[in-house]
CSV table of C-alpha atoms (C1' of nucleotides) in Angstrom, one decimal:
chain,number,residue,atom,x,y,z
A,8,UNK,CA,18.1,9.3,18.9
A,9,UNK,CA,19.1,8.1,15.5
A,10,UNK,CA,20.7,5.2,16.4
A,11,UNK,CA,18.4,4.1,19.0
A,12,UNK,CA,15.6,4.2,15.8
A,13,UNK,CA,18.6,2.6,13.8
A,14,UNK,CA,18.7,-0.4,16.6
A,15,UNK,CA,15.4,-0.9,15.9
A,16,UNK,CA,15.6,-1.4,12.7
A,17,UNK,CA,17.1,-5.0,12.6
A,18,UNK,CA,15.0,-7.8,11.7
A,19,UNK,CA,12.6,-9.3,14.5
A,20,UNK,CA,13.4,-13.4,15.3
A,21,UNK,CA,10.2,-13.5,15.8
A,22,UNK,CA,8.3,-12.4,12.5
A,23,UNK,CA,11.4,-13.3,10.4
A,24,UNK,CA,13.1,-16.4,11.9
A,25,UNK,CA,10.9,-18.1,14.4
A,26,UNK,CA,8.6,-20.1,11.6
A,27,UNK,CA,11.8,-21.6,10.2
A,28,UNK,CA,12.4,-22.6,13.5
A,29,UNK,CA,9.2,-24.2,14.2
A,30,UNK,CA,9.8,-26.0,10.7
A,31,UNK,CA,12.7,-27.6,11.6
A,32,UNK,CA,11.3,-28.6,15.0
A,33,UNK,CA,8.2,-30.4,13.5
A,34,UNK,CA,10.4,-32.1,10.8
A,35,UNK,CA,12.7,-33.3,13.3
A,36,UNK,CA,10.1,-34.2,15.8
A,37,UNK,CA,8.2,-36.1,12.7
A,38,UNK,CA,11.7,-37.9,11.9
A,39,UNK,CA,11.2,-40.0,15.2
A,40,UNK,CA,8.1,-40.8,14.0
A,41,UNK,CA,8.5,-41.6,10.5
A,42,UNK,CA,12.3,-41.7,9.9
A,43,UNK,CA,12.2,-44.9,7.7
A,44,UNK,CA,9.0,-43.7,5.4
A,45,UNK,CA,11.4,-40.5,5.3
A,46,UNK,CA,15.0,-41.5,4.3
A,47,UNK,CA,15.0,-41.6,0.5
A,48,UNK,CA,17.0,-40.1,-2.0
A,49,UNK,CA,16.2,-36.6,-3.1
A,50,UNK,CA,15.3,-35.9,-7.1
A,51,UNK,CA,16.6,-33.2,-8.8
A,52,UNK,CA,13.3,-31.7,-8.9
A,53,UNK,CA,12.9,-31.7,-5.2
A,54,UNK,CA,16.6,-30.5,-4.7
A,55,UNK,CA,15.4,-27.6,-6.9
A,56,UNK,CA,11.9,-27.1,-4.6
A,57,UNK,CA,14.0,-27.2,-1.8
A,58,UNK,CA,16.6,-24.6,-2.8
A,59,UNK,CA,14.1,-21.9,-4.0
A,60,UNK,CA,11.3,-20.1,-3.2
A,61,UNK,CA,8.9,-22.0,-0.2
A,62,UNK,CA,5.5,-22.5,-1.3
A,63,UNK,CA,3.0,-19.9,0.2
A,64,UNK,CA,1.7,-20.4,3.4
A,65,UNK,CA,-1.2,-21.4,2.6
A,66,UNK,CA,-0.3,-24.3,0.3
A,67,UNK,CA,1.9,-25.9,3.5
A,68,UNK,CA,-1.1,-25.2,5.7
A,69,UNK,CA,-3.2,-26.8,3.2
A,70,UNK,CA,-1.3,-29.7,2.6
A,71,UNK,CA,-0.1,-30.2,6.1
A,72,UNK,CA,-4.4,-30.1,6.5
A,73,UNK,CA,-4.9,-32.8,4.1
A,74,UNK,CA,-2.2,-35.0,5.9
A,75,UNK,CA,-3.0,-33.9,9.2
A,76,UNK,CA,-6.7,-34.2,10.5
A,77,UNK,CA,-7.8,-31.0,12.8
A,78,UNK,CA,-5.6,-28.6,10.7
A,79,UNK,CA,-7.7,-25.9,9.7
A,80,UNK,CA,-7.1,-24.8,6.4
A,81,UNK,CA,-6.8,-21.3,4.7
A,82,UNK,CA,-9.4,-20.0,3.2
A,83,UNK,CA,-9.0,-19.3,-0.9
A,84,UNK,CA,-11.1,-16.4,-0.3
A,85,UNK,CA,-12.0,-14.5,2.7
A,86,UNK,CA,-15.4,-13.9,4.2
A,87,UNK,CA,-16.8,-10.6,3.9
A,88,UNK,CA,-17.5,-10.2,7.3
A,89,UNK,CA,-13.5,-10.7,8.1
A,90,UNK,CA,-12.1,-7.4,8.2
A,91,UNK,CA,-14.6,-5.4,5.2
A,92,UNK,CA,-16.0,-2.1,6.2
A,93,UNK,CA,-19.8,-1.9,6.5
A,94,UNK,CA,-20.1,0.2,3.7
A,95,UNK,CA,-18.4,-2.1,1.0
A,96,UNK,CA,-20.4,-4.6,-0.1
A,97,UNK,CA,-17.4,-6.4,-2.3
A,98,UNK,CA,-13.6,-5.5,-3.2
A,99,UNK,CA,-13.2,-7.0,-6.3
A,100,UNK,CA,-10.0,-5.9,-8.2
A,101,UNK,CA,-11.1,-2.9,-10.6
A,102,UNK,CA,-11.0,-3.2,-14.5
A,103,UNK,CA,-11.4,0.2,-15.0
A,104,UNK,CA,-10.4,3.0,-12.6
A,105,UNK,CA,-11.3,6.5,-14.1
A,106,UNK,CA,-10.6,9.9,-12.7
A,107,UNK,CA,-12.7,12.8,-12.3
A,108,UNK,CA,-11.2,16.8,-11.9
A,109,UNK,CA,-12.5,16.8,-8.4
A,110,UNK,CA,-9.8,13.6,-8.0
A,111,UNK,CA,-12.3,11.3,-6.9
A,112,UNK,CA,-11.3,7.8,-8.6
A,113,UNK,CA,-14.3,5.7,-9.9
A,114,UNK,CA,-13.5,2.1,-10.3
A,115,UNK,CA,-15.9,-0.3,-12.3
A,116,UNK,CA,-14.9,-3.5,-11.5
A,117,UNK,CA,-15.9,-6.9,-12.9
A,118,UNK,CA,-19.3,-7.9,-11.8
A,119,UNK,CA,-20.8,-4.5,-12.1
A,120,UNK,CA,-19.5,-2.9,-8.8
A,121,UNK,CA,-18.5,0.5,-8.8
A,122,UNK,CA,-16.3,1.7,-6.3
A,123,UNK,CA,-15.7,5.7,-5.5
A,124,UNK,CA,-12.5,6.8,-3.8
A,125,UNK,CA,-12.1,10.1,-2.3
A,126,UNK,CA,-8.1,11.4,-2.5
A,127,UNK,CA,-6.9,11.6,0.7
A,128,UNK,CA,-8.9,9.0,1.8
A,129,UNK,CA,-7.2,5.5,3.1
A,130,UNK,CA,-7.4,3.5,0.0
A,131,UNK,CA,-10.0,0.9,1.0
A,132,UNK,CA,-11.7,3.4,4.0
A,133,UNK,CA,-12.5,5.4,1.4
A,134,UNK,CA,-13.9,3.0,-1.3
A,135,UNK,CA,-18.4,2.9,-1.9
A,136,UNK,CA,-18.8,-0.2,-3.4
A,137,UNK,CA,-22.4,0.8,-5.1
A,138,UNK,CA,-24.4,-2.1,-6.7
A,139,UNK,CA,-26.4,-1.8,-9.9
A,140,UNK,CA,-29.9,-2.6,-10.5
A,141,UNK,CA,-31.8,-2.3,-13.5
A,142,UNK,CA,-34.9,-1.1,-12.3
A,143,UNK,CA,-36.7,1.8,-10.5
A,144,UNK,CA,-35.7,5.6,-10.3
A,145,UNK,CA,-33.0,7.3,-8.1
A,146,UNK,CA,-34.7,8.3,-4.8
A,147,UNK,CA,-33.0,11.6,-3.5
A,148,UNK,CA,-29.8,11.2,-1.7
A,149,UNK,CA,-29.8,7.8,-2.5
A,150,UNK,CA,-26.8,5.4,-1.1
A,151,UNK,CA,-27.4,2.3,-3.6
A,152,UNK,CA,-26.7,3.3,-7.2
A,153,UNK,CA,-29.3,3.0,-9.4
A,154,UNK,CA,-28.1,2.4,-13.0
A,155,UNK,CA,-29.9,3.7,-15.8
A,156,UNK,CA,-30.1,1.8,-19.0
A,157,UNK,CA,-29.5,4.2,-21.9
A,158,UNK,CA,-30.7,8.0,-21.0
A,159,UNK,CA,-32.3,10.2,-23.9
A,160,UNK,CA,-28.9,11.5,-25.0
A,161,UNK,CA,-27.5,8.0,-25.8
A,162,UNK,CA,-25.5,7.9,-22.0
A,163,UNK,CA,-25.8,5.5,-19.4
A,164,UNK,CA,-26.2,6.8,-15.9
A,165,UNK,CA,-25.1,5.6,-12.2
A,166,UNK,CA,-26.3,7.3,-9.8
A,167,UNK,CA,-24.2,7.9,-6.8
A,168,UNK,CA,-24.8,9.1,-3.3
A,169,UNK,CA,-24.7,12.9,-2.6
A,170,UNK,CA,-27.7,13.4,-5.6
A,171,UNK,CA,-25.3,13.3,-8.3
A,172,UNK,CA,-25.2,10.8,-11.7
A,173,UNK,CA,-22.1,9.5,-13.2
A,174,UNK,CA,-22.7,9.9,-16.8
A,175,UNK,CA,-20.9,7.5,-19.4
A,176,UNK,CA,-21.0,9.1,-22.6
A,177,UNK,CA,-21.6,6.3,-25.7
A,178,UNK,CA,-19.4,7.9,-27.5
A,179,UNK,CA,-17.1,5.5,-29.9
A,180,UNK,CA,-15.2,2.3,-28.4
A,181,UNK,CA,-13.2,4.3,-25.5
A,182,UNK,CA,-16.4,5.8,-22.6
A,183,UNK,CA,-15.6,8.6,-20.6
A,184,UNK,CA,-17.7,9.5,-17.4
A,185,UNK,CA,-18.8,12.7,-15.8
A,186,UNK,CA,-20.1,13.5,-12.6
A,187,UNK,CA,-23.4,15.4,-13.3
A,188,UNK,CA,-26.7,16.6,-10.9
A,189,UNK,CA,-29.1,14.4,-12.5
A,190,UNK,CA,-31.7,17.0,-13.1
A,191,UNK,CA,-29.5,19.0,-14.9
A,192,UNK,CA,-27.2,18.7,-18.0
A,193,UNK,CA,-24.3,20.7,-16.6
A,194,UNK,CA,-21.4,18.6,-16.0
A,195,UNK,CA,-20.3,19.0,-12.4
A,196,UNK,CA,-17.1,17.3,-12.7
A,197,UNK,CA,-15.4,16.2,-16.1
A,198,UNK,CA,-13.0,13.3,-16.5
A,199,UNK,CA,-9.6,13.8,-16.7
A,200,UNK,CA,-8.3,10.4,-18.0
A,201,UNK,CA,-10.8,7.7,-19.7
A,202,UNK,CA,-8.3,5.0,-20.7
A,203,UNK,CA,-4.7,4.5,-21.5
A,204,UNK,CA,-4.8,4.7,-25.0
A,205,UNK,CA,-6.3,7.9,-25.0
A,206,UNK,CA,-3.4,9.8,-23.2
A,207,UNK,CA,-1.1,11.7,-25.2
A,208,UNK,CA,0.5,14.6,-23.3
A,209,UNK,CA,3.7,14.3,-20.9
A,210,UNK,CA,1.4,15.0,-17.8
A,211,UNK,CA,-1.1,12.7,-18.9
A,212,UNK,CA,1.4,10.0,-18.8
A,213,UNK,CA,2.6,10.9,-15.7
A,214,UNK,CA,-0.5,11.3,-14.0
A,215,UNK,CA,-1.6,8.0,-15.4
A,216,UNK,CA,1.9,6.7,-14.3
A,217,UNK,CA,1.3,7.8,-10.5
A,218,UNK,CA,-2.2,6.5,-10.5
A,219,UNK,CA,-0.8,2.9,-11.4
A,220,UNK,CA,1.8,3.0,-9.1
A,221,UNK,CA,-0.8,4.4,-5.9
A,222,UNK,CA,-3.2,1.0,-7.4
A,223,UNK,CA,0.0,-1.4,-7.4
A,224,UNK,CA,0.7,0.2,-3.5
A,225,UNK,CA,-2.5,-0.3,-2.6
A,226,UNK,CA,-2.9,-3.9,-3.5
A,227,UNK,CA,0.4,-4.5,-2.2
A,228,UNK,CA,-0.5,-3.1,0.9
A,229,UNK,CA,-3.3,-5.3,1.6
A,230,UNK,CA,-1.3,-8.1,-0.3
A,231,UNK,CA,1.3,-7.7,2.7
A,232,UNK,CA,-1.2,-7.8,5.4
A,233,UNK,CA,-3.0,-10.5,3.9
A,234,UNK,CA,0.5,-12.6,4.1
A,235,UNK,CA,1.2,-11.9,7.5
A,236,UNK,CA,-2.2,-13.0,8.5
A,237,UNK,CA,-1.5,-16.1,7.0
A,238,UNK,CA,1.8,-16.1,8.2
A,239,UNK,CA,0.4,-15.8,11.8
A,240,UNK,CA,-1.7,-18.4,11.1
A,241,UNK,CA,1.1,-20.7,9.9
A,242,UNK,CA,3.4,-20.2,13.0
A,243,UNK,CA,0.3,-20.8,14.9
A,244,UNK,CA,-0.7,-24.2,13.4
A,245,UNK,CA,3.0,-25.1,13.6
A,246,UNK,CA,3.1,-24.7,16.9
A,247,UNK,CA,-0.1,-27.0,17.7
A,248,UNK,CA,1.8,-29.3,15.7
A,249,UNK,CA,4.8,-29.3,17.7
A,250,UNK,CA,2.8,-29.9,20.9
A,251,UNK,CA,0.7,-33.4,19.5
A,252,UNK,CA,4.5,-34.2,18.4
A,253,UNK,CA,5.9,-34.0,21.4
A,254,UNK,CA,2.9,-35.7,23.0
A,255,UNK,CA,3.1,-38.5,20.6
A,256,UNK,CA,6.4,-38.6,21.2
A,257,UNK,CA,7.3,-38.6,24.4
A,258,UNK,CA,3.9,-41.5,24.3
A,259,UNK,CA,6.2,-44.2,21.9
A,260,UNK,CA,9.1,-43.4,24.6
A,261,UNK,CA,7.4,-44.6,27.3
A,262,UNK,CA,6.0,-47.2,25.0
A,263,UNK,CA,9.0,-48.6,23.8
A,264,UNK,CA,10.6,-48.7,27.5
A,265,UNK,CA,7.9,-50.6,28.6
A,266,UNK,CA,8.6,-53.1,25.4
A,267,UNK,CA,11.8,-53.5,26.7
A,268,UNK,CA,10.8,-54.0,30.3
A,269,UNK,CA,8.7,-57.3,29.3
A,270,UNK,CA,11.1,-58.6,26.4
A,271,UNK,CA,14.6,-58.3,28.5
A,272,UNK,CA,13.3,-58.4,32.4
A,273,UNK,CA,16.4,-58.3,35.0
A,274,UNK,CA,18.0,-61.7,35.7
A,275,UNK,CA,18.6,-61.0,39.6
B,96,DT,C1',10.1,11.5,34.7
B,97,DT,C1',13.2,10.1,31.1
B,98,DT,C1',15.7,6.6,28.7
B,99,DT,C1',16.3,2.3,26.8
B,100,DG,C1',15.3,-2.2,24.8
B,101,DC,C1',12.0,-5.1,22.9
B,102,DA,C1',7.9,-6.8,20.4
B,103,DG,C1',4.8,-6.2,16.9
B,104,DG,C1',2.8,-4.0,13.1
B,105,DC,C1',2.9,-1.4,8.7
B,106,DG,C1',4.4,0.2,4.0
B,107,DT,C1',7.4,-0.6,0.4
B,108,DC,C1',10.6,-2.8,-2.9
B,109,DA,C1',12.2,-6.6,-5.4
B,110,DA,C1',12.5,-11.4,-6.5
B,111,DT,C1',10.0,-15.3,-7.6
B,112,DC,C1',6.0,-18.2,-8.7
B,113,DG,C1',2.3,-19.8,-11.4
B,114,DA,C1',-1.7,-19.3,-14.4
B,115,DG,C1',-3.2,-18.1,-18.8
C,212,DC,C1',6.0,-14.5,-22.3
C,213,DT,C1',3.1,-11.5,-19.5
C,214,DC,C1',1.0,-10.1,-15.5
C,215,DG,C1',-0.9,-10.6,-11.0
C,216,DA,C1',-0.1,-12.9,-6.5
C,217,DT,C1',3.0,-14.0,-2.9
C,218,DT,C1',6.5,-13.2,0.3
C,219,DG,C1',11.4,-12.1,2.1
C,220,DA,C1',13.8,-8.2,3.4
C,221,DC,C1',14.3,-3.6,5.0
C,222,DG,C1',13.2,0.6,7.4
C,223,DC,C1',10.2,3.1,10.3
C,224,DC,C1',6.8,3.8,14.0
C,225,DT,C1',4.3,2.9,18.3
C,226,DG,C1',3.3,1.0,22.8
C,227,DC,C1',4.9,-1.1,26.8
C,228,DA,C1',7.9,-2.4,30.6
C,229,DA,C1',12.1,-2.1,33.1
C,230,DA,C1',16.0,0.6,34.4
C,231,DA,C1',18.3,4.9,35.4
DNA sequence: TTTTGCAGGCGTCAATCGAG
DNA sequence: CTCGATTGACGCCTGCAAAA
């Protein structure tokens, strides 16, 4: 069994290899076209382009758009409708991701949205993206946050779904947040971690340590599957490309034979 | 029915790019 | 120079179809 999952473990020609292929099909196909517009000689600069890193897909699919007309292009940023659960209303990239003793994760991200993630939960499956508004009290079992200006004790309050506030405490120039009922003052859940600079202790450190890494996998992980999208997309455009090509192609052939039919007809 | 091979997708790491 | 974004590479998993 292990070395049947071990043959399976080689790389696939068609996610890995086949776009190179495709690449050197259209050039070579565009060659016929254009050979004269393309012999030149290479710059440094270009040599050094050419030798490392390819541009991302979606600066060739962009370009190739610009130069090709009925290329779509790739979108800077995607619509919401592609792909977002219903309950997130945006996924903007946190600026502040705080962890209660219960383990949820609040993020606060720019723009005022305020994301809660339950552990255990799949990263973005498990995200409320809650929006703020400045007016109006918190009707019971709310599912839109209702933010709170400045309560009587000098705090500001979010309140979150399941009848409970996040408090942030006004306390100096580094806010922690609690997890409170909001007719009460107990604290329901306390903040473990507020912000970097506040940690101190080995564990602290290394909790704060694992919670950047899980971020960094997360945004990888939908970094990846963002790039293969694209990817797809790329091939996919490619090969649309190699079919007007050979079209065109195969078009001047016939074009040129004919040429040479009327200029040199048979001396019988 | 079980085995085998293949295709495709996913998560992760690491190298590189590019903007600020 | 730093840091986030991008992507090649790798290993693993799953589903499907053909063969045994």
């Amino acid at each position: 069994m292990w070395w049947h999952q071990h043959n399976l473990c080689f790389r696939h020609p068609v996610e890995e290899d086949y776009s190179g292929d495709l690449e050197k099909k259209v050039a070579t196909i565009a060659e016929t076209d254009e050979s004269a517009e393309s012999e030149g000689v290479i710059d440094s600069h270009k040599r050094r382009e050419i030798l490392s890193r390819r541009p991302s897909y979606r600066k060739i699919l962009n370009e190739l758009s610009s130069d090709v007309p009925g290329v779509p292009k790739i979108e800077e940023e995607k619509s919401e409708e592609e792909g977002t659960p219903p309950n997130i209303a945006t996924m903007a990239v946190p600026t502040s991701i705080y962890q209660t003793s219960t383990g949820q994760y609040i993020a606060i991200a720019q723009g005022g949205t305020i994301q809660i993630s339950n552990p255990g939960s799949d990263g973005v499956q498990g995200l409320q993206a809650l929006t703020m508004t400045n007016s109006g009290a918190p009707p019971p079992g709310a599912t839109i946050v209702q933010y709170a200006a400045q309560s009587a004790d000098g705090t500001q309050q979010f309140f979150v779904p399941g009848s409970q506030v996040v408090v942030q405490a006004a306390t100096g120039d580094m806010p922690t947040y609690q997890i409170r009922a909001p007719t009460t003052a107990l604290p329901q859940g306390v903040v473990m971690a507020a912000s970097p600079g506040s940690l101190h202790s080995p564990q602290q450190l290394a909790e704060e340590a694992t919670r950047k890494r899980e971020l960094r996998l997360m945004k990888n992980r939908e970094a990846a599957k963002e790039c293969r999208r694209r990817k797809k997309e790329y091939v996919k455009c490619l090969e649309s490309r190699v079919a007007v090509l050979e079209v065109q192609n195969k078009k001047l052939i016939e074009e040129l034979e004919t040429l040479k039919d009327i200029c040199s007809p048979k001396t019988d």
